[in-house]
PDB file of C-alpha atoms in Angstrom:
ATOM      1  CA  MET A 657     -19.326   2.062 -11.797  1.00  0.00           C
ATOM      2  CA  ASN A 658     -18.746   5.423 -13.355  1.00  0.00           C
ATOM      3  CA  PRO A 659     -17.781   4.694 -16.964  1.00  0.00           C
ATOM      4  CA  GLN A 660     -15.367   7.634 -16.903  1.00  0.00           C
ATOM      5  CA  ASN A 661     -13.200   6.244 -14.111  1.00  0.00           C
ATOM      6  CA  GLY A 662     -14.290   2.667 -13.529  1.00  0.00           C
ATOM      7  CA  CYS A 663     -12.151   0.988 -16.216  1.00  0.00           C
ATOM      8  CA  GLY A 664     -15.382  -0.234 -17.777  1.00  0.00           C
ATOM      9  CA  TRP A 665     -15.811  -2.688 -14.900  1.00  0.00           C
ATOM     10  CA  THR A 666     -19.106  -3.686 -13.370  1.00  0.00           C
ATOM     11  CA  ARG A 667     -19.444  -3.234  -9.624  1.00  0.00           C
ATOM     12  CA  GLN A 668     -18.801  -6.952  -9.124  1.00  0.00           C
ATOM     13  CA  GLN A 669     -15.664  -6.868 -11.287  1.00  0.00           C
ATOM     14  CA  ALA A 670     -14.378  -3.807  -9.417  1.00  0.00           C
ATOM     15  CA  LEU A 671     -14.973  -5.485  -6.048  1.00  0.00           C
ATOM     16  CA  HIS A 672     -13.114  -8.575  -7.234  1.00  0.00           C
ATOM     17  CA  ALA A 673     -10.195  -6.447  -8.456  1.00  0.00           C
ATOM     18  CA  ILE A 674     -10.055  -4.614  -5.113  1.00  0.00           C
ATOM     19  CA  GLN A 675     -10.041  -7.925  -3.232  1.00  0.00           C
ATOM     20  CA  SER A 676      -7.195  -9.143  -5.434  1.00  0.00           C
ATOM     21  CA  TYR A 677      -5.291  -5.910  -4.742  1.00  0.00           C
ATOM     22  CA  LYS A 678      -5.758  -6.359  -0.987  1.00  0.00           C
ATOM     23  CA  THR A 679      -4.383  -9.870  -1.270  1.00  0.00           C
ATOM     24  CA  PHE A 680      -1.433  -8.541  -3.283  1.00  0.00           C
ATOM     25  CA  LEU A 681      -0.691  -5.973  -0.553  1.00  0.00           C
ATOM     26  CA  PHE A 682      -0.909  -8.681   2.104  1.00  0.00           C
ATOM     27  CA  VAL A 683       1.513 -10.888   0.175  1.00  0.00           C
ATOM     28  CA  SER A 684       3.782  -7.830  -0.238  1.00  0.00           C
ATOM     29  CA  TYR A 685       3.777  -7.433   3.525  1.00  0.00           C
ATOM     30  CA  LEU A 686       4.442 -11.122   4.218  1.00  0.00           C
ATOM     31  CA  TYR A 687       7.203 -11.465   1.628  1.00  0.00           C
ATOM     32  CA  PRO A 688       9.064  -8.120   1.434  1.00  0.00           C
ATOM     33  CA  GLN A 689      12.185  -9.833   0.101  1.00  0.00           C
ATOM     34  CA  ILE A 690      10.453 -11.073  -3.059  1.00  0.00           C
ATOM     35  CA  VAL A 691       9.948  -9.073  -6.249  1.00  0.00           C
ATOM     36  CA  LEU A 692       6.223  -9.226  -6.973  1.00  0.00           C
ATOM     37  CA  VAL A 693       4.604  -8.605 -10.356  1.00  0.00           C
ATOM     38  CA  PRO A 694       0.872  -7.829 -10.195  1.00  0.00           C
ATOM     39  CA  THR A 695      -1.718  -8.788 -12.756  1.00  0.00           C
ATOM     40  CA  GLN A 696      -2.966  -6.002 -14.986  1.00  0.00           C
ATOM     41  CA  GLU A 697      -6.209  -6.095 -13.000  1.00  0.00           C
ATOM     42  CA  ILE A 698      -4.391  -5.577  -9.680  1.00  0.00           C
ATOM     43  CA  ASP A 699      -2.137  -2.937 -11.210  1.00  0.00           C
ATOM     44  CA  ARG A 700      -5.115  -0.843 -12.315  1.00  0.00           C
ATOM     45  CA  VAL A 701      -6.419  -0.769  -8.745  1.00  0.00           C
ATOM     46  CA  TRP A 702      -2.925  -0.014  -7.433  1.00  0.00           C
ATOM     47  CA  HIS A 703      -2.612   2.923  -9.833  1.00  0.00           C
ATOM     48  CA  ALA A 704      -5.988   4.261  -8.699  1.00  0.00           C
ATOM     49  CA  HIS A 705      -4.895   3.985  -5.056  1.00  0.00           C
ATOM     50  CA  ILE A 706      -1.566   5.718  -5.705  1.00  0.00           C
ATOM     51  CA  LEU A 707      -3.294   8.653  -7.393  1.00  0.00           C
ATOM     52  CA  HIS A 708      -4.584   9.550  -3.931  1.00  0.00           C
ATOM     53  CA  THR A 709      -1.020  10.166  -2.768  1.00  0.00           C
ATOM     54  CA  ARG A 710      -1.653  11.246   0.818  1.00  0.00           C
ATOM     55  CA  GLN A 711      -4.096   8.423   1.439  1.00  0.00           C
ATOM     56  CA  TYR A 712      -1.776   5.879  -0.200  1.00  0.00           C
ATOM     57  CA  ARG A 713       1.159   7.026   1.940  1.00  0.00           C
ATOM     58  CA  GLN A 714      -0.988   6.939   5.103  1.00  0.00           C
ATOM     59  CA  ASP A 715      -2.380   3.510   4.227  1.00  0.00           C
ATOM     60  CA  CYS A 716       1.122   2.117   3.650  1.00  0.00           C
ATOM     61  CA  GLU A 717       2.394   3.552   6.931  1.00  0.00           C
ATOM     62  CA  MET A 718      -0.633   2.293   8.872  1.00  0.00           C
ATOM     63  CA  LEU A 719      -0.701  -1.191   7.337  1.00  0.00           C
ATOM     64  CA  PHE A 720       2.990  -1.936   6.827  1.00  0.00           C
ATOM     65  CA  GLY A 721       4.984   0.678   8.690  1.00  0.00           C
ATOM     66  CA  TYR A 722       6.696   1.752   5.486  1.00  0.00           C
ATOM     67  CA  PHE A 723       5.904   3.007   1.999  1.00  0.00           C
ATOM     68  CA  ILE A 724       5.421   0.293  -0.618  1.00  0.00           C
ATOM     69  CA  ASP A 725       7.172   1.377  -3.793  1.00  0.00           C
ATOM     70  CA  HIS A 726       5.649   0.929  -7.203  1.00  0.00           C
ATOM     71  CA  GLU A 727       7.872   0.699 -10.248  1.00  0.00           C
ATOM     72  CA  PRO A 728       6.222   1.424 -13.610  1.00  0.00           C
ATOM     73  CA  ASP A 729       8.548  -0.819 -15.584  1.00  0.00           C
ATOM     74  CA  CYS A 730      10.479  -4.042 -15.268  1.00  0.00           C
ATOM     75  CA  LYS A 731      13.589  -2.401 -13.813  1.00  0.00           C
ATOM     76  CA  LEU A 732      12.586  -2.725 -10.215  1.00  0.00           C
ATOM     77  CA  GLY A 733      14.247  -0.489  -7.705  1.00  0.00           C
ATOM     78  CA  ASP A 734      17.976  -0.045  -7.900  1.00  0.00           C
ATOM     79  CA  ARG A 735      18.617  -3.335  -9.653  1.00  0.00           C
ATOM     80  CA  ALA A 736      20.990  -3.075 -12.568  1.00  0.00           C
ATOM     81  CA  SER A 737      19.294  -5.663 -14.743  1.00  0.00           C
ATOM     82  CA  VAL A 738      15.757  -6.312 -15.800  1.00  0.00           C
ATOM     83  CA  ILE A 739      14.178  -9.090 -13.769  1.00  0.00           C
ATOM     84  CA  ASN A 740      12.707 -12.176 -15.358  1.00  0.00           C
ATOM     85  CA  ILE A 741       9.141 -10.876 -15.356  1.00  0.00           C
ATOM     86  CA  GLU A 742       7.645 -14.256 -16.265  1.00  0.00           C
ATOM     87  CA  ALA A 743       9.326 -16.031 -13.351  1.00  0.00           C
ATOM     88  CA  ALA A 744       8.462 -13.226 -10.929  1.00  0.00           C
ATOM     89  CA  PHE A 745       4.870 -13.218 -12.176  1.00  0.00           C
ATOM     90  CA  ALA A 746       4.582 -17.001 -11.763  1.00  0.00           C
ATOM     91  CA  GLN A 747       5.937 -16.742  -8.226  1.00  0.00           C
ATOM     92  CA  THR A 748       3.532 -13.892  -7.463  1.00  0.00           C
ATOM     93  CA  GLN A 749       0.593 -15.914  -8.796  1.00  0.00           C
ATOM     94  CA  ALA A 750       1.553 -18.892  -6.645  1.00  0.00           C
ATOM     95  CA  LEU A 751       1.702 -16.703  -3.539  1.00  0.00           C
ATOM     96  CA  LEU A 752      -1.593 -14.987  -4.366  1.00  0.00           C
ATOM     97  CA  ALA A 753      -3.239 -18.386  -4.814  1.00  0.00           C
ATOM     98  CA  LEU A 754      -2.198 -19.346  -1.271  1.00  0.00           C
ATOM     99  CA  PHE A 755      -4.144 -16.410   0.138  1.00  0.00           C
ATOM    100  CA  GLU A 756      -6.954 -16.160  -2.404  1.00  0.00           C
ATOM    101  CA  GLY A 757     -10.178 -15.256  -0.681  1.00  0.00           C
ATOM    102  CA  TYR A 758      -8.437 -14.454   2.608  1.00  0.00           C
ATOM    103  CA  PHE A 759     -10.061 -11.020   2.710  1.00  0.00           C
ATOM    104  CA  GLN A 760     -13.068 -11.891   0.605  1.00  0.00           C
ATOM    105  CA  ALA A 761     -16.413 -11.441   2.299  1.00  0.00           C
ATOM    106  CA  LYS A 762     -18.908 -14.270   1.830  1.00  0.00           C
ATOM    107  CA  PHE A 763     -21.232 -12.155  -0.320  1.00  0.00           C
ATOM    108  CA  LEU A 764     -18.564 -11.322  -2.911  1.00  0.00           C
ATOM    109  CA  ALA A 765     -18.508 -13.808  -5.747  1.00  0.00           C
ATOM    110  CA  LYS A 766     -15.688 -14.032  -8.231  1.00  0.00           C
ATOM    111  CA  ALA A 767     -16.428 -11.919 -11.245  1.00  0.00           C
ATOM    112  CA  PRO A 768     -15.042 -12.432 -14.698  1.00  0.00           C
ATOM    113  CA  SER A 769     -12.259 -10.061 -15.638  1.00  0.00           C
ATOM    114  CA  LEU A 770     -12.718  -7.023 -17.815  1.00  0.00           C
ATOM    115  CA  PRO A 771     -12.841  -7.999 -21.466  1.00  0.00           C
ATOM    116  CA  HIS A 772      -9.699  -6.818 -23.241  1.00  0.00           C
ATOM    117  CA  PRO A 773      -9.126  -7.148 -26.970  1.00  0.00           C
ATOM    118  CA  THR A 774      -5.574  -8.403 -26.515  1.00  0.00           C
ATOM    119  CA  TYR A 775      -6.139 -10.788 -23.636  1.00  0.00           C
ATOM    120  CA  ALA A 776      -9.683 -11.971 -24.343  1.00  0.00           C
ATOM    121  CA  GLY A 777     -10.977 -11.023 -20.903  1.00  0.00           C
ATOM    122  CA  ASN A 778      -8.191 -12.591 -18.875  1.00  0.00           C
ATOM    123  CA  LEU A 779      -6.466  -9.583 -17.272  1.00  0.00           C
ATOM    124  CA  HIS A 780      -5.958 -11.639 -14.136  1.00  0.00           C
ATOM    125  CA  LEU A 781      -3.773 -14.072 -16.095  1.00  0.00           C
ATOM    126  CA  TYR A 782      -1.251 -11.608 -17.525  1.00  0.00           C
ATOM    127  CA  PRO A 783       1.511  -9.655 -15.834  1.00  0.00           C
ATOM    128  CA  SER A 784       1.624  -5.915 -15.706  1.00  0.00           C
ATOM    129  CA  ALA A 785       4.812  -4.132 -16.705  1.00  0.00           C
ATOM    130  CA  CYS A 786       4.764  -2.637 -13.207  1.00  0.00           C
ATOM    131  CA  GLY A 787       6.028  -4.258 -10.072  1.00  0.00           C
ATOM    132  CA  ARG A 788       7.071  -3.930  -6.482  1.00  0.00           C
ATOM    133  CA  PRO A 789      10.765  -4.159  -5.762  1.00  0.00           C
ATOM    134  CA  ASN A 790      11.921  -6.073  -2.750  1.00  0.00           C
ATOM    135  CA  ASN A 791      12.402  -3.920   0.317  1.00  0.00           C
ATOM    136  CA  LEU A 792      15.775  -5.341   1.244  1.00  0.00           C
ATOM    137  CA  THR A 793      18.951  -3.549   0.389  1.00  0.00           C
ATOM    138  CA  GLY A 794      21.968  -5.173  -1.106  1.00  0.00           C
TER     139      GLY A 794
END
């Protein structure tokens, strides 16, 4: 990976993060009514995808038929109050676990997460401050 834009990840770590992001998108599609909170690992990939705005918009339209919003803080969408990020993260993790490996090719092995001084290499265990609001109104 290019050290300038690869988050310091090895190729294997980047592939694992991308697979996790794909699973997160799939869960987002299956459960549009649920507020999902990605891991920091997934959120980094999501941010990289969003930076390519046209491609992100096209991918959302092609895959889901609508744009998947990304909220950079815990106030998700038009909700008046801050969600319980821990509960939403736990629910997200449970849903991701149901579909873990669904898109994973046989040759991709799980890689350890990027070492982080705060989280001791466990980015996949901690919530991001970002999230995806539910797509239902009301």
